[in-house]
Structure formats: C-alpha cells, structure tokens
XYZ file of C-alpha atoms in Angstrom:
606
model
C -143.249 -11.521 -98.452
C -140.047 -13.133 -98.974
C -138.207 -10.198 -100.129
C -139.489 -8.135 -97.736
C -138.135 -11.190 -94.642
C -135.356 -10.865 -96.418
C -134.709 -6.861 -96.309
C -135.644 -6.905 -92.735
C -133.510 -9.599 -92.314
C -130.154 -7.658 -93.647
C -131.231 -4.865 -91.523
C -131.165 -6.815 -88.821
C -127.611 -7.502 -89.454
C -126.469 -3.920 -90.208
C -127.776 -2.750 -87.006
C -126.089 -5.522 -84.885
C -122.787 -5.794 -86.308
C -123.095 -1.327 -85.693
C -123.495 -2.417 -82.459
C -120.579 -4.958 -82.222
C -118.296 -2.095 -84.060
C -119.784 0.998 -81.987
C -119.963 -0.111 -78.125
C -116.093 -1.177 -78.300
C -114.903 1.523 -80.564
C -116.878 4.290 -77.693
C -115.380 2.844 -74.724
C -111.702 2.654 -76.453
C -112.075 6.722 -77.574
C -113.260 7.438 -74.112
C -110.388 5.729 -72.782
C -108.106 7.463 -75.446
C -109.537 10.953 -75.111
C -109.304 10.429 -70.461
C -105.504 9.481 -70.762
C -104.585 12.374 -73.676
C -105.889 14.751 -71.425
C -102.917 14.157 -69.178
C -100.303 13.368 -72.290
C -100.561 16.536 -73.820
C -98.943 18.805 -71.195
C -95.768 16.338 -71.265
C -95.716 16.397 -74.749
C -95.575 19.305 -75.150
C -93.025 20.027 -72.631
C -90.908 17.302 -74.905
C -91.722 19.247 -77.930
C -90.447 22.171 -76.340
C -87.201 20.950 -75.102
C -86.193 18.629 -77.959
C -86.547 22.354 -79.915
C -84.477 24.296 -77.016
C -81.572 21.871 -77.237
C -81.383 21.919 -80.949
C -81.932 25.887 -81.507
C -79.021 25.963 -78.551
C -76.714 24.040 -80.571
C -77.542 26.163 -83.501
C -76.890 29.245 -81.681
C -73.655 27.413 -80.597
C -72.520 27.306 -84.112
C -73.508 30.214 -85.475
C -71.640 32.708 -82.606
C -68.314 30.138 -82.026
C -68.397 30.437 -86.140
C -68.691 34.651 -86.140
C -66.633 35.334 -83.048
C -63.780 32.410 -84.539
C -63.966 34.801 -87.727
C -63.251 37.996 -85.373
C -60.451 36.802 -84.109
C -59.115 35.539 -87.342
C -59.765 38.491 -88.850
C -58.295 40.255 -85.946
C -54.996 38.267 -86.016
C -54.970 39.178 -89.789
C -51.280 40.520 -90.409
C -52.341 42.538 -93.984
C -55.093 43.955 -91.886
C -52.893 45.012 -89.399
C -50.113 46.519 -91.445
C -52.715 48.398 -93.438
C -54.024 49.830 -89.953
C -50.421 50.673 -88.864
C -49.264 54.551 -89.597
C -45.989 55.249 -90.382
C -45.059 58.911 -90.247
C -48.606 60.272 -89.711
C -49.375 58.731 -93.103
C -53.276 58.497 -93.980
C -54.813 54.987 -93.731
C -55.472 53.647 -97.339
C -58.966 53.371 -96.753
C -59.996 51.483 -100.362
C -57.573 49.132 -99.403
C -58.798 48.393 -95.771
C -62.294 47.749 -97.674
C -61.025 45.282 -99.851
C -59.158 43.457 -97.451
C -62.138 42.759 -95.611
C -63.964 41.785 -98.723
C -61.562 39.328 -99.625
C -60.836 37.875 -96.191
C -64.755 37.697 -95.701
C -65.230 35.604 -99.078
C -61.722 33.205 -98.201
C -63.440 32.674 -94.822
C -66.544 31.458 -96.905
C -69.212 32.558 -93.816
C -72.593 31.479 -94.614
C -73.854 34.611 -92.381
C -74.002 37.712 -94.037
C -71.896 39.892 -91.695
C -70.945 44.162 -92.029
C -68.048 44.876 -90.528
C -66.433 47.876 -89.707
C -62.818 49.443 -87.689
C -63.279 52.307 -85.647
C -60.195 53.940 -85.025
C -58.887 56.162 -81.892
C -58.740 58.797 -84.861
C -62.594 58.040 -85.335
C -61.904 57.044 -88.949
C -64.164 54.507 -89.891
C -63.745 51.284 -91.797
C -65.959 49.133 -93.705
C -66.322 46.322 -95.806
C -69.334 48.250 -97.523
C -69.482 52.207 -98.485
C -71.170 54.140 -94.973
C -73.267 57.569 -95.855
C -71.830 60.024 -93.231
C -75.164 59.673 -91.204
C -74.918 55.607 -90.918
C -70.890 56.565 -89.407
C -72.244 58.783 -87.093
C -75.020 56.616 -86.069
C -72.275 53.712 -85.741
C -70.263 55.819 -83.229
C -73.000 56.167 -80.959
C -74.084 52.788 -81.205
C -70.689 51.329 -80.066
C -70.381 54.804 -77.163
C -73.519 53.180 -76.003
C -72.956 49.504 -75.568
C -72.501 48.027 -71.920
C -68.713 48.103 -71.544
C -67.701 46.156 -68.610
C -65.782 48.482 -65.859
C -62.610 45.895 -66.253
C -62.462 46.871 -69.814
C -58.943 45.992 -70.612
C -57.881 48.036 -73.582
C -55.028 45.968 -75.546
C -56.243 42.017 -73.988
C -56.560 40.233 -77.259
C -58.674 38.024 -76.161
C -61.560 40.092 -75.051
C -65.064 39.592 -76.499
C -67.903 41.570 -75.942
C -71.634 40.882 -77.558
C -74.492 43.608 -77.399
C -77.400 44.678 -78.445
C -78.188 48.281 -80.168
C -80.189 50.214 -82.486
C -79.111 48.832 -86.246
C -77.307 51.707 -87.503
C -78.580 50.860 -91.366
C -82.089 51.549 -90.394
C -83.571 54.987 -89.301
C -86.957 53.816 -88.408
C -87.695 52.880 -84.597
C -87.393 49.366 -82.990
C -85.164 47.999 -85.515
C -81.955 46.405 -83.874
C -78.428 44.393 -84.584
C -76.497 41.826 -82.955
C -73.450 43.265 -82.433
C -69.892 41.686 -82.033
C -66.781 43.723 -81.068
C -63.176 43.171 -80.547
C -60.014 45.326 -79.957
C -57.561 44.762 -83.219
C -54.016 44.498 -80.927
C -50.508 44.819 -83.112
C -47.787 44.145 -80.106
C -48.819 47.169 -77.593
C -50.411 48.998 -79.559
C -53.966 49.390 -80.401
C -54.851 50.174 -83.594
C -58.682 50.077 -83.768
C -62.149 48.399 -82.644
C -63.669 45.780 -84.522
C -67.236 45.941 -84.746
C -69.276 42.847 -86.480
C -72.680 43.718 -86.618
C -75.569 40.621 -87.477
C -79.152 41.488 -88.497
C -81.886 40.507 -85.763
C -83.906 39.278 -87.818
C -81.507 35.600 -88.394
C -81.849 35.164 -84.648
C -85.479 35.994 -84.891
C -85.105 33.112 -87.319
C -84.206 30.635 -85.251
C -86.270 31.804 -82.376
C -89.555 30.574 -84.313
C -88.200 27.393 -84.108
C -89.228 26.909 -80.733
C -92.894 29.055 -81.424
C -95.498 26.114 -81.188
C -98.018 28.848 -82.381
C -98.213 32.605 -82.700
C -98.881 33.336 -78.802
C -95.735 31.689 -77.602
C -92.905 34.432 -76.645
C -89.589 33.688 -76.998
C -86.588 35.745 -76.324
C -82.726 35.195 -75.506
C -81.127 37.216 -72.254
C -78.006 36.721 -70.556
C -77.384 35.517 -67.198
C -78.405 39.312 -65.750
C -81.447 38.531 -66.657
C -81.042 41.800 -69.547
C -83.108 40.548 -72.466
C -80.916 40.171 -75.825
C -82.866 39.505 -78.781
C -87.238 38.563 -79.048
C -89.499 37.395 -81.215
C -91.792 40.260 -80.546
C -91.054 43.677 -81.218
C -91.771 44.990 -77.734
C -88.980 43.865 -75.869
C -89.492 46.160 -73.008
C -92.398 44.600 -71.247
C -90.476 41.129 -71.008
C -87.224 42.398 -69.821
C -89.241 41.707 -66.131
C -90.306 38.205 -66.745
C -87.340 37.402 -68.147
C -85.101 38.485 -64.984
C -87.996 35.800 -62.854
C -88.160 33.118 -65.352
C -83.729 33.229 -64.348
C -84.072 33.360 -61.357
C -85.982 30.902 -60.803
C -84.416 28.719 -63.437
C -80.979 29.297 -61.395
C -82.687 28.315 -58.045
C -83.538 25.190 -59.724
C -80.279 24.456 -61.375
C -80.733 22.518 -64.421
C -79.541 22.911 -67.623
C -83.580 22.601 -68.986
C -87.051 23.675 -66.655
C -90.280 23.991 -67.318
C -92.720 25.226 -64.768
C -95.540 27.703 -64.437
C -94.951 31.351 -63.694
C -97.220 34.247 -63.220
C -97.321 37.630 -64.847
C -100.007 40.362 -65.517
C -102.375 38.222 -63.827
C -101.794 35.493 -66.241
C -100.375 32.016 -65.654
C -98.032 30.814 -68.221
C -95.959 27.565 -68.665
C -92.600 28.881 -68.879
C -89.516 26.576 -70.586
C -85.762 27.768 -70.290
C -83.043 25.945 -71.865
C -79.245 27.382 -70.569
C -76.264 27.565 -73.021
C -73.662 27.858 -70.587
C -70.832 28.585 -73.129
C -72.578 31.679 -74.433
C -74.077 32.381 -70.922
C -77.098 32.352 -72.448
C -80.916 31.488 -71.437
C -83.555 30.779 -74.161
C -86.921 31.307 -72.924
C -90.250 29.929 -74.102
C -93.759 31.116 -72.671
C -97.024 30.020 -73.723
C -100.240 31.006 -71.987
C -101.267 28.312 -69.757
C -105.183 28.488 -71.105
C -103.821 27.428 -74.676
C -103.065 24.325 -73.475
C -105.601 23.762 -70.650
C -108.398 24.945 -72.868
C -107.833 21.925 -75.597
C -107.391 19.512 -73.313
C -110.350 19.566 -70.796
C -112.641 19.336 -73.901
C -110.711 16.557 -75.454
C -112.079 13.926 -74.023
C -115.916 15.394 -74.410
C -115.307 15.800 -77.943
C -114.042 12.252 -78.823
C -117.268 10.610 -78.002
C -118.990 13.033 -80.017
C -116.501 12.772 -82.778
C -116.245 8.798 -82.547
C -120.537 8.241 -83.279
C -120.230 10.798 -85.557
C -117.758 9.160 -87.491
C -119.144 6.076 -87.454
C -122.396 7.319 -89.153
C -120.458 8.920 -91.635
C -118.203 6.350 -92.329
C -121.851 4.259 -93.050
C -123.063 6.547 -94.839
C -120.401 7.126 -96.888
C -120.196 3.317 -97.237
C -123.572 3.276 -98.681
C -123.548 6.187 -101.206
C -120.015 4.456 -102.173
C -121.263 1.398 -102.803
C -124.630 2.499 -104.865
C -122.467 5.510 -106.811
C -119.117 4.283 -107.040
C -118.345 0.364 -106.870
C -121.288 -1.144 -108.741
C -120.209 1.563 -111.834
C -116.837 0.569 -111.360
C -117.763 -3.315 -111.750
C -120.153 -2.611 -114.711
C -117.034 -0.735 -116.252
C -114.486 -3.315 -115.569
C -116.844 -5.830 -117.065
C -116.855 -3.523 -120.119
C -112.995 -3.254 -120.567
C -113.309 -6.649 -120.363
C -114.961 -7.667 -123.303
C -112.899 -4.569 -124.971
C -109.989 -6.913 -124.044
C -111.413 -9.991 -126.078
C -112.350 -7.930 -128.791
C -111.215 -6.195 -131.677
C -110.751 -2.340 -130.965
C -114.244 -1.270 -132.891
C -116.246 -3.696 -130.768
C -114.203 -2.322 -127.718
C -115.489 1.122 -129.257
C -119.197 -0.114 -129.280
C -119.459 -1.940 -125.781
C -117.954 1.596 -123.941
C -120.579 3.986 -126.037
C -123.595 2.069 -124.948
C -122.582 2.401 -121.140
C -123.667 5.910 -119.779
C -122.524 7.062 -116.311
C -123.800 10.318 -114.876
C -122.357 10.652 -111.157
C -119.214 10.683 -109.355
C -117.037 13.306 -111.512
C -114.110 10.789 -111.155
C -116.050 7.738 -112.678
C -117.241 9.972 -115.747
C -113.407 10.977 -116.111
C -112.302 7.314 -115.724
C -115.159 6.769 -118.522
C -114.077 9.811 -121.027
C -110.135 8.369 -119.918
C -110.570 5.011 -121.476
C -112.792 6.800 -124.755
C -109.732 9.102 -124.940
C -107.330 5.912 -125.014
C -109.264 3.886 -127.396
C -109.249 6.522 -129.983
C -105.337 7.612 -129.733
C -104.607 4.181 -130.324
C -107.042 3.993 -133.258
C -105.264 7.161 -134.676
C -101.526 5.862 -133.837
C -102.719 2.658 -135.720
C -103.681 4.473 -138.526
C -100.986 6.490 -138.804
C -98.849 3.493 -138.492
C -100.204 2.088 -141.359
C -99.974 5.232 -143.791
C -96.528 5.369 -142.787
C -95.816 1.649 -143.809
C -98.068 2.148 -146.753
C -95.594 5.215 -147.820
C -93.077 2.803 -146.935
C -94.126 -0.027 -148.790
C -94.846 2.729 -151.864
C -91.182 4.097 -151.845
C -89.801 0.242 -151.764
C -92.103 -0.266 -154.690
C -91.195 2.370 -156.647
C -87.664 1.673 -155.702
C -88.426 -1.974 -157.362
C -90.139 -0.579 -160.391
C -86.846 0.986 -161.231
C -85.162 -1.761 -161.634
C -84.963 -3.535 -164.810
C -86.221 -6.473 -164.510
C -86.291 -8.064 -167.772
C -82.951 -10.610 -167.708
C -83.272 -11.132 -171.629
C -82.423 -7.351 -171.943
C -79.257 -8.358 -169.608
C -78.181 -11.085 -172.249
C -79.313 -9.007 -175.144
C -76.902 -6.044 -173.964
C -73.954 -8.919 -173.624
C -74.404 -10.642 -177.234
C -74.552 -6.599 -178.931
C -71.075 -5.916 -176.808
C -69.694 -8.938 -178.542
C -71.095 -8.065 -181.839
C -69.210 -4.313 -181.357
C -65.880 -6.048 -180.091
C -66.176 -8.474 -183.224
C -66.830 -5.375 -185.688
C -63.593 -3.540 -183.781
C -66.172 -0.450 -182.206
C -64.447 -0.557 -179.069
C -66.119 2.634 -177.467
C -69.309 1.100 -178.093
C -68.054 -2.430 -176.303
C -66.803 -0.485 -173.743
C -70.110 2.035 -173.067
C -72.188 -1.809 -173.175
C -69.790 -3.024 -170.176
C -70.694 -0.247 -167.997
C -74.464 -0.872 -169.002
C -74.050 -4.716 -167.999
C -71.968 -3.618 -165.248
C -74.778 -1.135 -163.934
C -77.670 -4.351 -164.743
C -75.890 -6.591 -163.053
C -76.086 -4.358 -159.494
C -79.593 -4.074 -160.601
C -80.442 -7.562 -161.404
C -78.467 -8.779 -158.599
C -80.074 -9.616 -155.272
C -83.536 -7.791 -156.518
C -85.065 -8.571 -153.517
C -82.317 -7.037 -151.113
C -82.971 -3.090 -150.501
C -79.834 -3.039 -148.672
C -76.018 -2.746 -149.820
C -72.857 -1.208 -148.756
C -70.987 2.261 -149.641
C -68.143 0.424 -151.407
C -70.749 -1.631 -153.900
C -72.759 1.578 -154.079
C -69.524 3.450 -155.103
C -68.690 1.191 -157.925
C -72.176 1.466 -159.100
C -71.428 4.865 -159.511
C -67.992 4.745 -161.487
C -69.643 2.343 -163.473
C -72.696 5.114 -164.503
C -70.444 8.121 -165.044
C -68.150 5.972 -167.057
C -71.860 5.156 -169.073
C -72.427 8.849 -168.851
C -69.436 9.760 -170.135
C -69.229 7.651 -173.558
C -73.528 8.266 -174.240
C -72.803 12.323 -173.651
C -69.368 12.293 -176.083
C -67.900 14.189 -172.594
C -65.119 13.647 -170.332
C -65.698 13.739 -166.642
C -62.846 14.592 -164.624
C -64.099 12.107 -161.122
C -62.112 13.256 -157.787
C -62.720 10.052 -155.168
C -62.021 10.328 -151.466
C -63.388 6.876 -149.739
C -61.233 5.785 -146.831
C -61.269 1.835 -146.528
C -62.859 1.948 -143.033
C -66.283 3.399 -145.068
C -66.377 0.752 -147.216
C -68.180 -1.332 -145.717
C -70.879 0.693 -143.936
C -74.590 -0.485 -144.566
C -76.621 1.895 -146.996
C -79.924 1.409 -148.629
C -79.402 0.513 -152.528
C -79.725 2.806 -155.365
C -79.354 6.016 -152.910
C -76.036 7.612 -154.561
C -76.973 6.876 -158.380
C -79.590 9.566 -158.196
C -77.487 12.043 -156.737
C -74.649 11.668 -159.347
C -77.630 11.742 -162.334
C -78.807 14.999 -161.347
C -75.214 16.637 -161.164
C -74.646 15.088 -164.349
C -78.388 15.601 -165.963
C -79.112 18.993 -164.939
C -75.689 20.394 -163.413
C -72.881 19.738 -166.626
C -75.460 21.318 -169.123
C -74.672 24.512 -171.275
C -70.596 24.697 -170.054
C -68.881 26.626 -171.770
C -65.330 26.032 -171.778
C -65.526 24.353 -168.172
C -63.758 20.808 -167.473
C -66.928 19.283 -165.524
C -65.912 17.902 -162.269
C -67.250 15.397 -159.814
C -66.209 15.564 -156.152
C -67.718 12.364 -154.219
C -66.072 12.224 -150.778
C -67.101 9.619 -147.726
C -66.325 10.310 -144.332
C -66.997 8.971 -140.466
C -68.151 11.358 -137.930
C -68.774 10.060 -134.917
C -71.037 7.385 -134.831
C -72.678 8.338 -138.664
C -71.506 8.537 -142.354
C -71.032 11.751 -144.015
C -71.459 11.674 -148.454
C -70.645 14.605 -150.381
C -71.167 14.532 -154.040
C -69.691 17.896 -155.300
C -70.174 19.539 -159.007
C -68.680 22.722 -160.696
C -71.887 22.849 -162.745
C -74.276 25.510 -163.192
C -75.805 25.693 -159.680
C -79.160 25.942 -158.554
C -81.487 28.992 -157.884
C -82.038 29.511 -153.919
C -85.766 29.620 -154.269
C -85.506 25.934 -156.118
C -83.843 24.738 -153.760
C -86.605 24.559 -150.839
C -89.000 21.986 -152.904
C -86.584 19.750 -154.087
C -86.830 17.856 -151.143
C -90.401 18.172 -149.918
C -92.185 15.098 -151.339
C -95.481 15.243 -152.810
C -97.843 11.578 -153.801
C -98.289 12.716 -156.923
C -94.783 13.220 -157.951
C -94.010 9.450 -157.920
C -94.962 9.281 -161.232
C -92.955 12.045 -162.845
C -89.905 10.497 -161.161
C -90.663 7.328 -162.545
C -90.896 8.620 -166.195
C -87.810 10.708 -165.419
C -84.947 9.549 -163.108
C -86.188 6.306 -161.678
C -85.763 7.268 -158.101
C -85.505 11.093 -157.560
C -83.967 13.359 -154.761
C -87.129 13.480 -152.944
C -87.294 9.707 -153.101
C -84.356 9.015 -151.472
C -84.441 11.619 -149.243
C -87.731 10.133 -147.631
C -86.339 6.611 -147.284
C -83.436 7.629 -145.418
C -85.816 9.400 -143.105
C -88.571 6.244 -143.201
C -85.243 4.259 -142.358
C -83.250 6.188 -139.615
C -85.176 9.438 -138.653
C -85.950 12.866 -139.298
C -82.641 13.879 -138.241
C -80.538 12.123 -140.707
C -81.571 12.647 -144.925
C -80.189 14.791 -147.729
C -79.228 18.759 -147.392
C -78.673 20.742 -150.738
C -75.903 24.015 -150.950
C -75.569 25.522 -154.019
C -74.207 28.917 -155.953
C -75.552 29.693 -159.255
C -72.755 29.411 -161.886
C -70.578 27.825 -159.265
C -71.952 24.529 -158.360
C -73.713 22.520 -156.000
C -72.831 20.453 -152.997
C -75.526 17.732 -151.939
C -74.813 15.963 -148.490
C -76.000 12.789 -147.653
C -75.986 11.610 -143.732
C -77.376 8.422 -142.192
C -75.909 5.969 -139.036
C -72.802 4.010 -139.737
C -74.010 0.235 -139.403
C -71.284 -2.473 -140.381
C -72.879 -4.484 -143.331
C -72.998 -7.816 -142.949
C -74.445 -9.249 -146.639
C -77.192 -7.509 -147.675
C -80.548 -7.874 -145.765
C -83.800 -9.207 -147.184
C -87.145 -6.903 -147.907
C-alpha cells in the first residue's frame, strides 16, 4: 500500500508540474505563431532588399571593372600601332592575338572575358583561334545589336552593352553579355571592340536574390527591354518587366516592393535601381508562396507545441530508463577501474553487460578497446626495456671485471721491461691502457668521442704488436667532436671487425684504417674505413638484423658485435639514427656510424 501511495503520489506530480510547463508554454506559441503571421511578409521583404543592394554593388564592380579594361585596352598604344596599316600592309594577325593575351593576363581580370576587333575590312581579331562559322556568326551578332541613332563613330568615350545570341554556341537560347567600344587612333578609326561575357556569371549572381526555385529574377534597362534572366524563357517577362518599371519609376525610389498582377496571378514584386548602370533588378515571387505558410502558421504551432511536449516526455523517460541509469552504472565501473590495478579494471567492465542504445554499447566496447591497448603498450614497454636492460648487460659482461688481472698485466710489463723485451712491455701498456677504459667508471654506459677514440689507438696499437703487422691509421677528428656524448664501447667493435675479418689473407697490401668524425647539422657522422677484403652484398643484409639467440655467439666471439651496437644506438636515439655498412669485395668496406650530437658533460650513470 505504501508503494503504491507513493507511485500515485509521483504521478500526481508529473501531471501537475505538465500542467504548470504546458498552459504557459501554449499561450506563449499562440502568441508567437499570431504575431509571425504578420513578420514574415516584412522579412522577407528585408531579405530581399538586403540581397538587391548587395548583388547591385556586385554588378557595380564587375561592369566598372570590364568596361575600365575596354577602355584600357582601347587606349593601348601597341594595340593600336599593330591595328594601324601602313602602305596597304596586312595586319599581323598572330601578333594582334598575343597582344591581347598578354594585356588580358597584366590586367589580371578575375572574369574570363573573349575579346575580339572587327575591322571596317571585316578582318577579325581575337584573343582565342575563331572557326570561320563562329566569325561569321560574330558579324551578325554585332549587325544586330541596338545601335543608338546618335551613334557617333570616332567618340572615344562611347559605350554600348547588349544582349545577343553567344556566337560560341550553335544550340538555341544560349546568349552573351556583350561589351563594345570603337578603338579611336587620332581621327581615325581603326576597328570595333567587342568583349563578350558568358550569361551564365550573371545568372550567377542573379540566384543570389532566388529565395527558392519559383522566384524570377531578371535585369532590364530603363526601357523596360529585359537584359539577362534566370529562366530561360525570357520572352514572356519582357511584359512584366516594362510594368514592374513603370511602376517602380512612378514611385521613385531607389528600392520597392509591392504587389503586381500578371496571368491572373498576384505576385510580390521587389526592384532595386542601379542608377550608374541604368539598371533595374527585379525579383517576383508568387504571392501564394508566402500567404500559404503563413495563414497556417499559427494553427500549426499549437499543434506542434503539445506535440512536442509529449515527445520531449517521452523521450525524457526512455532516456532516463535506457540511457542515464547505464551511464551511472558505467561511471561507477570506471570508477573502481580507477582505484584499481588494470586486471581488476579488466574484471569489473566484463561482468557489466549493456544491450541498448548503440552509443552506450560503443562507449562500453570504447573503454574495453582502451584498456587492452594500454595493456599491450605496457607490455611492449617492458620487452623493450627488457631488450634494453639485456644489451646493457651484455654490454657489462664484456667488461673485465676482475681488477687482479689489471695488476697482474702491470707487474708482467715490469717483469718484460726488467728482462729488456720492450715490444712485449709495450703490447702490455696498450692492454692496461685498454683495462683501464674498461675498469674505469664500470657503471657509466656513457663516454665521449675523444675517450672513445683513444680507446681505439690504444687497441690497434694491441692489434698491431699480437698480429706481428703494421697498421698504417689515417685520423681525421676535428676538436669541436671531441667532446660529443656517445655510448661506451660503440667504436671498438667496429675497428675489431675491420681488423678481425677485413686485414686477413693480404697479399702484398699495406692495411689501412680510415676513422674520420664529422658534424652535420645537429648529429655526428663516424666513418671507419678499411682497404681489406670487402664483404659479399648478400652478407651484408644480416649483419645488422639482430636475433636473441645471437647474444651468445657474440659473447664467445667479439664481446659486443655489430648487431649489438647497432640496436643500442637505436634503443638510445631512434630508428633513424644506427650503423649503415658499404662495401666492395677485394676493395674494402666503409661502416658509418650516426647518432645526435649531445655535449658530454662527465659521463652519466646506468
């Protein structure tokens, strides 16, 4: 009994605060919907004349732009002097055509314009090549335009715009804006210049002031003679357009807007005048296309208002139930994923099952997606530090250790300098010398170029005295290189396979060590360059591709290997930086060694 006073109770309270929402939210749409009925005429009518006045100023631009380049063009001494004929000589007609071009492309018109010279010779002109049939077609355009009677021949200043068939285009009802001017030199007249636009850019513009597809709009001059329309039948408006001027003109404004009948049909007509063009743009749109809209508006928004308000409930309700109660039970589960370790996360989102809303179960598979990248970028994060820590290792493992054999090495040198075996005092200094860099620091992974250098002299010079061979050492490492951070033990393996495997089975061949440092551009460029025996191209490939279960052939062999070095430089800096191998069999073999320049400040810790 209580829960059900209780239900009852709620419902109670639903349907009254309905109530509180619905009666004011009804009387403010009827108000709304009574006072658009008389708004939407005069917005319209704003709509309408904010687009006349700025298609006018467009249409402004756009002619005082073409007929500026007509005179320019016109006034064009080249031009002119290519026009003029001296001695009945023919007119270079090539080099009329590329004088337009070029004038046309200095001018820098944004309109694409075709312009042609009709002479009193009827030569034509153009800045594009004319079939025979488009220069005939152009002649009769221009015989057929509507000359004024005070046509004054040689006044440089005259301007005439028409209409006429575009001479381009064969097919029917296809016309051109047309432009023409005389081309004057002193008293003489040496042609007609004839610009001609396509329609279809004033068409262009024209839709700008088309609220919808039954709106007409059209341009005429003062006459009333229609110029250019957005429909194709231009014929049937020619009438309305000579009453929509004339009654414009009895009103006298530079914008009207009033109703006019035609064809037994009442339309609400809006003409904007552009009194530097003498122009009229004219915009009609059937009176019952805006009449019809609003006398139902205002029936329609108390139907749409209770309608919306039941759907909004509704809506409300199947929200709540399917949508913000999952939601809650899922943020409480990322919750506890928060607080917990990433498996428990794993556990607490696989035991909650949504089927519903398509965005909740996305939202759901989203945050199972998530947890498991970051599971596999942690793993992978650890195999790479585990590889990591494995190369350090076995970069540690190389080292000797063992300090007695350090003093032991020291007493035997003394023992050869006391006997007088000076070679063999000599080879046991470079040994110590190479211990000591060893021995040294054994916890620091990190030394410099010049160190790492005269770790180097000191092994060839070892080399040299255990082989019974004389290495002839070539050194180019500029001061500035010195003292450029590099990881420790990275050159000594590069020298010991030159030496090891490149100076074998000479015959009659000085060898020869190249080792050259240089800066280029913010990195630091090694080359360590032998004349030995070379390397086959198909070895070359693997020698750098690192496989687990080559660490311990490379610790039985070399200490640290090619491969081994190669993949700490990239652990350390990148995959873009490393060790690249050239070689020629029976010439030698160039290995390269890149990584960032980084001043060394002391040698960091592991």
């Amino acid at each position: 009994m209580i829960r059900i006073k209780r239900r009852l109770n709620l419902i109670t309270l639903i349907l009254l605060l309905m109530c509180i929402i619905i009666v004011p939210v009804l009387i403010q749409g009827y108000m709304l919907g009574k006072g658009a009925v008389k708004q939407v005429e005069t917005l319209y009518d704003k709509s309408v004349s904010s687009n006349m006045e700025s298609l006018s100023i467009s249409l402004d631009f756009y002619v005082n732009h073409i007929e500026d380049y007509i005179r320019t063009l016109s006034q064009d001494q080249e031009l002119q002097r290519l026009l003029s004929r001296d001695n009945n000589a023919s007119i270079n007609e090539q080099a009329v055509r590329d004088r337009l071009k070029s004038f046309t492309a200095a001018y820098r018109l944004r309109v694409p314009l075709y312009v042609q010279i009709i002479n009193d010779q009827g030569e034509v002109f153009s800045n594009s090549v004319l079939h025979d049939t488009e220069v005939e077609r152009l002649k009769q355009v221009v015989q057929q335009f509507n000359w004024p009677s005070e046509r004054i021949p040689y006044d440089n200043n005259v301007m005439y715009r028409n209409v006429g068939p575009n001479f381009h285009d064969l097919s029917e009802g296809q016309n051109a804006f047309y432009f023409t001017k005389n081309i004057v030199h002193g008293n003489s007249a040496l042609g007609l210049l004839n610009v001609e636009v396509n329609e279809s850019l004033f068409q262009r513009l024209l839709r700008k002031i088309q609220l919808n597809n039954s709106t007409l709009a059209f341009i005429s001059q003062e006459d009333g003679e229609l110029l250019i329309s957005s429909e194709d039948d231009d014929d049937r408006l020619k009438e309305l357009s000579r009453q929509a001027i004339s009654k414009a003109k009895v009103d006298g404004g530079g914008y009207e807007s009033f109703l006019i009948q035609w064809n037994g049909q009442s339309y609400f007509c809006s003409i904007q005048n552009i009194p530097f063009l003498r122009w009229y743009l004219i915009a009609l749109t059937p009176e019952e296309l805006l009449a019809s809209p609003t006398k139902q508006l205002w029936s329609h928004t108390l139907t749409v208002t209770v309608s919306s308000i039941l759907l909004i409930s509704l809506i409300l309700y199947i929200f709540t139930r399917k949508a913000m109660i999952p939601v809650l039970n899922l943020s409480r589960m990322v919750r506890k994923i928060r607080f917990n370790d990433a498996g428990q996360g794993q556990d607490v989102i696989g035991n909650f099952q949504y089927k519903g809303l398509e965005e909740i179960e996305i939202l759901f598979s989203g945050i199972q997606q998530m947890l498991s990248r970051i599971n596999e970028q942690i793993e992978r994060i650890k195999t790479d530090e585990r590889e990591k820590s494995s190369l350090e290792l076995n970069l540690l493992l190389s080292q000797i250790k063992p300090h007695f054999l350090h003093n032991s090495i020291n007493s035997i040198r003394w023992m050869a300098e006391m006997k007088g075996e000076k070679m063999i005092a000599q080879t046991l200094v470079n040994l110590s010398s190479m211990l000591n860099y060893t021995l040294s620091k054994s916890r620091t992974i990190w030394s410099t170029v010049g160190e790492e250098m005269d770790y180097v002299r000191s092994y060839i010079a070892f080399q040299e005295k255990r082989m019974f061979i004389k290495i002839e050492t070539i050194w180019d490492v500029p001061h500035e290189v010195q003292g450029a951070k590099i990881l420790k033990l990275t050159l000594q393996p590069i020298v010991e396979n030159a030496i090891m495997h490149g100076f074998t089975n000479l015959d009659g061949i000085t060898p020869q060590l190249t080792i050259t440092c240089a800066m280029e551009g913010e990195q630091v460029r090694v080359e360590v360059i032998d004349n030995g025996v070379g390397i086959e191209e198909g070895s070359i490939a693997g020698m750098l591709i690192t496989d687990s279960n080559e660490y311990e052939d490379e610790e039985r062999t070399s200490g640290i290997g090619l491969k081994n070095v190669h993949r700490r430089l990239q652990l350390e800096y990148g995959e873009r930086y490393g060790i690249e191998i050239r070689s020629v069999v029976g010439k030698g073999t160039n290995v390269t060694l890149t990584f960032p320049y980084i001043d060394h400040n002391g040698g960091d810790s592991e």
